[in-house]
Amino acid sequence: MKNALKIGFLALALGVFVTACGGGASESATDSTAAATTQNIDSVANAANDSIAAKADTAKAAVDSVAAAAKDTAAKH
């Protein structure tokens, strides 16, 4: 009788252990917070790149206009 209780208790403990550990099944859950954060970071980075590109284009246009004015001035003299 004592052995039956020991074996029953061992089986119960092993069952609880396997259940707590997930039974060896690999679970690949996606982290929605990480995905949303990555998407937000990419969005902000793209907006920053667009803003920098626009400012660079504006600066290039200003430099080109100054260069053209200097060239015209030099050609007149």
mmCIF file with all atom_site columns, C-alpha atoms in Angstrom:
data_model
loop_
_atom_site.group_PDB
_atom_site.id
_atom_site.type_symbol
_atom_site.label_atom_id
_atom_site.label_alt_id
_atom_site.label_comp_id
_atom_site.label_asym_id
_atom_site.label_entity_id
_atom_site.label_seq_id
_atom_site.pdbx_PDB_ins_code
_atom_site.Cartn_x
_atom_site.Cartn_y
_atom_site.Cartn_z
_atom_site.occupancy
_atom_site.B_iso_or_equiv
_atom_site.pdbx_formal_charge
_atom_site.auth_seq_id
_atom_site.auth_comp_id
_atom_site.auth_asym_id
_atom_site.auth_atom_id
_atom_site.pdbx_PDB_model_num
ATOM 1  C CA . MET A 1 1  ? 0.000  0.000  0.000   1.00 0.00 ? 1  MET A CA 1
ATOM 2  C CA . LYS A 1 2  ? 2.823  2.395  0.805   1.00 0.00 ? 2  LYS A CA 1
ATOM 3  C CA . ASN A 1 3  ? 4.466  1.723  -2.586  1.00 0.00 ? 3  ASN A CA 1
ATOM 4  C CA . ALA A 1 4  ? 1.208  2.474  -4.391  1.00 0.00 ? 4  ALA A CA 1
ATOM 5  C CA . LEU A 1 5  ? 0.998  5.844  -2.647  1.00 0.00 ? 5  LEU A CA 1
ATOM 6  C CA . LYS A 1 6  ? 4.643  6.592  -3.463  1.00 0.00 ? 6  LYS A CA 1
ATOM 7  C CA . ILE A 1 7  ? 4.164  5.723  -7.143  1.00 0.00 ? 7  ILE A CA 1
ATOM 8  C CA . GLY A 1 8  ? 0.921  7.723  -7.287  1.00 0.00 ? 8  GLY A CA 1
ATOM 9  C CA . PHE A 1 9  ? 2.573  10.738 -5.680  1.00 0.00 ? 9  PHE A CA 1
ATOM 10 C CA . LEU A 1 10 ? 5.561  10.443 -8.056  1.00 0.00 ? 10 LEU A CA 1
ATOM 11 C CA . ALA A 1 11 ? 3.229  10.271 -11.071 1.00 0.00 ? 11 ALA A CA 1
ATOM 12 C CA . LEU A 1 12 ? 1.309  13.304 -9.828  1.00 0.00 ? 12 LEU A CA 1
ATOM 13 C CA . ALA A 1 13 ? 4.515  15.275 -9.222  1.00 0.00 ? 13 ALA A CA 1
ATOM 14 C CA . LEU A 1 14 ? 5.849  14.353 -12.658 1.00 0.00 ? 14 LEU A CA 1
ATOM 15 C CA . GLY A 1 15 ? 2.555  15.400 -14.264 1.00 0.00 ? 15 GLY A CA 1
ATOM 16 C CA . VAL A 1 16 ? 2.634  18.771 -12.516 1.00 0.00 ? 16 VAL A CA 1
ATOM 17 C CA . PHE A 1 17 ? 6.284  19.241 -13.527 1.00 0.00 ? 17 PHE A CA 1
ATOM 18 C CA . VAL A 1 18 ? 5.600  18.470 -17.201 1.00 0.00 ? 18 VAL A CA 1
ATOM 19 C CA . THR A 1 19 ? 2.562  20.743 -17.231 1.00 0.00 ? 19 THR A CA 1
ATOM 20 C CA . ALA A 1 20 ? 4.471  23.605 -15.601 1.00 0.00 ? 20 ALA A CA 1
ATOM 21 C CA . CYS A 1 21 ? 7.301  23.279 -18.113 1.00 0.00 ? 21 CYS A CA 1
ATOM 22 C CA . GLY A 1 22 ? 4.937  23.271 -21.067 1.00 0.00 ? 22 GLY A CA 1
ATOM 23 C CA . GLY A 1 23 ? 5.297  19.590 -21.806 1.00 0.00 ? 23 GLY A CA 1
ATOM 24 C CA . GLY A 1 24 ? 8.314  20.144 -24.026 1.00 0.00 ? 24 GLY A CA 1
ATOM 25 C CA . ALA A 1 25 ? 6.273  22.011 -26.613 1.00 0.00 ? 25 ALA A CA 1
ATOM 26 C CA . SER A 1 26 ? 8.048  24.946 -28.139 1.00 0.00 ? 26 SER A CA 1
ATOM 27 C CA . GLU A 1 27 ? 5.862  27.997 -28.202 1.00 0.00 ? 27 GLU A CA 1
ATOM 28 C CA . SER A 1 28 ? 6.800  30.842 -30.499 1.00 0.00 ? 28 SER A CA 1
ATOM 29 C CA . ALA A 1 29 ? 4.635  33.711 -29.385 1.00 0.00 ? 29 ALA A CA 1
ATOM 30 C CA . THR A 1 30 ? 5.205  37.104 -30.931 1.00 0.00 ? 30 THR A CA 1
ATOM 31 C CA . ASP A 1 31 ? 5.582  40.039 -28.625 1.00 0.00 ? 31 ASP A CA 1
ATOM 32 C CA . SER A 1 32 ? 3.066  42.614 -29.841 1.00 0.00 ? 32 SER A CA 1
ATOM 33 C CA . THR A 1 33 ? 4.681  45.365 -27.784 1.00 0.00 ? 33 THR A CA 1
ATOM 34 C CA . ALA A 1 34 ? 8.076  44.733 -29.367 1.00 0.00 ? 34 ALA A CA 1
ATOM 35 C CA . ALA A 1 35 ? 6.552  44.656 -32.847 1.00 0.00 ? 35 ALA A CA 1
ATOM 36 C CA . ALA A 1 36 ? 4.686  47.925 -32.249 1.00 0.00 ? 36 ALA A CA 1
ATOM 37 C CA . THR A 1 37 ? 7.801  49.559 -30.806 1.00 0.00 ? 37 THR A CA 1
ATOM 38 C CA . THR A 1 38 ? 9.886  48.471 -33.791 1.00 0.00 ? 38 THR A CA 1
ATOM 39 C CA . GLN A 1 39 ? 7.247  49.841 -36.157 1.00 0.00 ? 39 GLN A CA 1
ATOM 40 C CA . ASN A 1 40 ? 7.176  53.175 -34.296 1.00 0.00 ? 40 ASN A CA 1
ATOM 41 C CA . ILE A 1 41 ? 10.965 53.443 -34.337 1.00 0.00 ? 41 ILE A CA 1
ATOM 42 C CA . ASP A 1 42 ? 11.036 52.740 -38.071 1.00 0.00 ? 42 ASP A CA 1
ATOM 43 C CA . SER A 1 43 ? 8.322  55.331 -38.651 1.00 0.00 ? 43 SER A CA 1
ATOM 44 C CA . VAL A 1 44 ? 10.188 57.999 -36.687 1.00 0.00 ? 44 VAL A CA 1
ATOM 45 C CA . ALA A 1 45 ? 13.452 57.133 -38.445 1.00 0.00 ? 45 ALA A CA 1
ATOM 46 C CA . ASN A 1 46 ? 11.807 57.444 -41.855 1.00 0.00 ? 46 ASN A CA 1
ATOM 47 C CA . ALA A 1 47 ? 10.279 60.798 -40.911 1.00 0.00 ? 47 ALA A CA 1
ATOM 48 C CA . ALA A 1 48 ? 13.675 62.046 -39.693 1.00 0.00 ? 48 ALA A CA 1
ATOM 49 C CA . ASN A 1 49 ? 15.352 60.900 -42.911 1.00 0.00 ? 49 ASN A CA 1
ATOM 50 C CA . ASP A 1 50 ? 12.704 62.669 -44.998 1.00 0.00 ? 50 ASP A CA 1
ATOM 51 C CA . SER A 1 51 ? 13.128 65.866 -42.969 1.00 0.00 ? 51 SER A CA 1
ATOM 52 C CA . ILE A 1 52 ? 16.912 65.780 -43.291 1.00 0.00 ? 52 ILE A CA 1
ATOM 53 C CA . ALA A 1 53 ? 16.674 65.121 -47.028 1.00 0.00 ? 53 ALA A CA 1
ATOM 54 C CA . ALA A 1 54 ? 14.289 68.066 -47.462 1.00 0.00 ? 54 ALA A CA 1
ATOM 55 C CA . LYS A 1 55 ? 16.619 70.401 -45.532 1.00 0.00 ? 55 LYS A CA 1
ATOM 56 C CA . ALA A 1 56 ? 19.601 69.164 -47.537 1.00 0.00 ? 56 ALA A CA 1
ATOM 57 C CA . ASP A 1 57 ? 17.752 69.824 -50.795 1.00 0.00 ? 57 ASP A CA 1
ATOM 58 C CA . THR A 1 58 ? 16.865 73.329 -49.611 1.00 0.00 ? 58 THR A CA 1
ATOM 59 C CA . ALA A 1 59 ? 20.469 74.032 -48.622 1.00 0.00 ? 59 ALA A CA 1
ATOM 60 C CA . LYS A 1 60 ? 21.732 72.692 -51.961 1.00 0.00 ? 60 LYS A CA 1
ATOM 61 C CA . ALA A 1 61 ? 19.311 74.949 -53.828 1.00 0.00 ? 61 ALA A CA 1
ATOM 62 C CA . ALA A 1 62 ? 20.515 77.953 -51.814 1.00 0.00 ? 62 ALA A CA 1
ATOM 63 C CA . VAL A 1 63 ? 24.165 77.147 -52.508 1.00 0.00 ? 63 VAL A CA 1
ATOM 64 C CA . ASP A 1 64 ? 23.419 76.637 -56.195 1.00 0.00 ? 64 ASP A CA 1
ATOM 65 C CA . SER A 1 65 ? 21.642 79.988 -56.428 1.00 0.00 ? 65 SER A CA 1
ATOM 66 C CA . VAL A 1 66 ? 24.545 81.779 -54.695 1.00 0.00 ? 66 VAL A CA 1
ATOM 67 C CA . ALA A 1 67 ? 27.000 80.043 -57.017 1.00 0.00 ? 67 ALA A CA 1
ATOM 68 C CA . ALA A 1 68 ? 24.948 81.025 -60.063 1.00 0.00 ? 68 ALA A CA 1
ATOM 69 C CA . ALA A 1 69 ? 24.781 84.649 -58.872 1.00 0.00 ? 69 ALA A CA 1
ATOM 70 C CA . ALA A 1 70 ? 28.560 84.707 -58.306 1.00 0.00 ? 70 ALA A CA 1
ATOM 71 C CA . LYS A 1 71 ? 29.132 83.240 -61.757 1.00 0.00 ? 71 LYS A CA 1
ATOM 72 C CA . ASP A 1 72 ? 26.876 85.867 -63.347 1.00 0.00 ? 72 ASP A CA 1
ATOM 73 C CA . THR A 1 73 ? 28.639 88.629 -61.426 1.00 0.00 ? 73 THR A CA 1
ATOM 74 C CA . ALA A 1 74 ? 32.054 87.335 -62.492 1.00 0.00 ? 74 ALA A CA 1
ATOM 75 C CA . ALA A 1 75 ? 30.914 87.103 -66.118 1.00 0.00 ? 75 ALA A CA 1
ATOM 76 C CA . LYS A 1 76 ? 29.756 90.760 -66.120 1.00 0.00 ? 76 LYS A CA 1
ATOM 77 C CA . HIS A 1 77 ? 33.159 92.048 -64.958 1.00 0.00 ? 77 HIS A CA 1
#
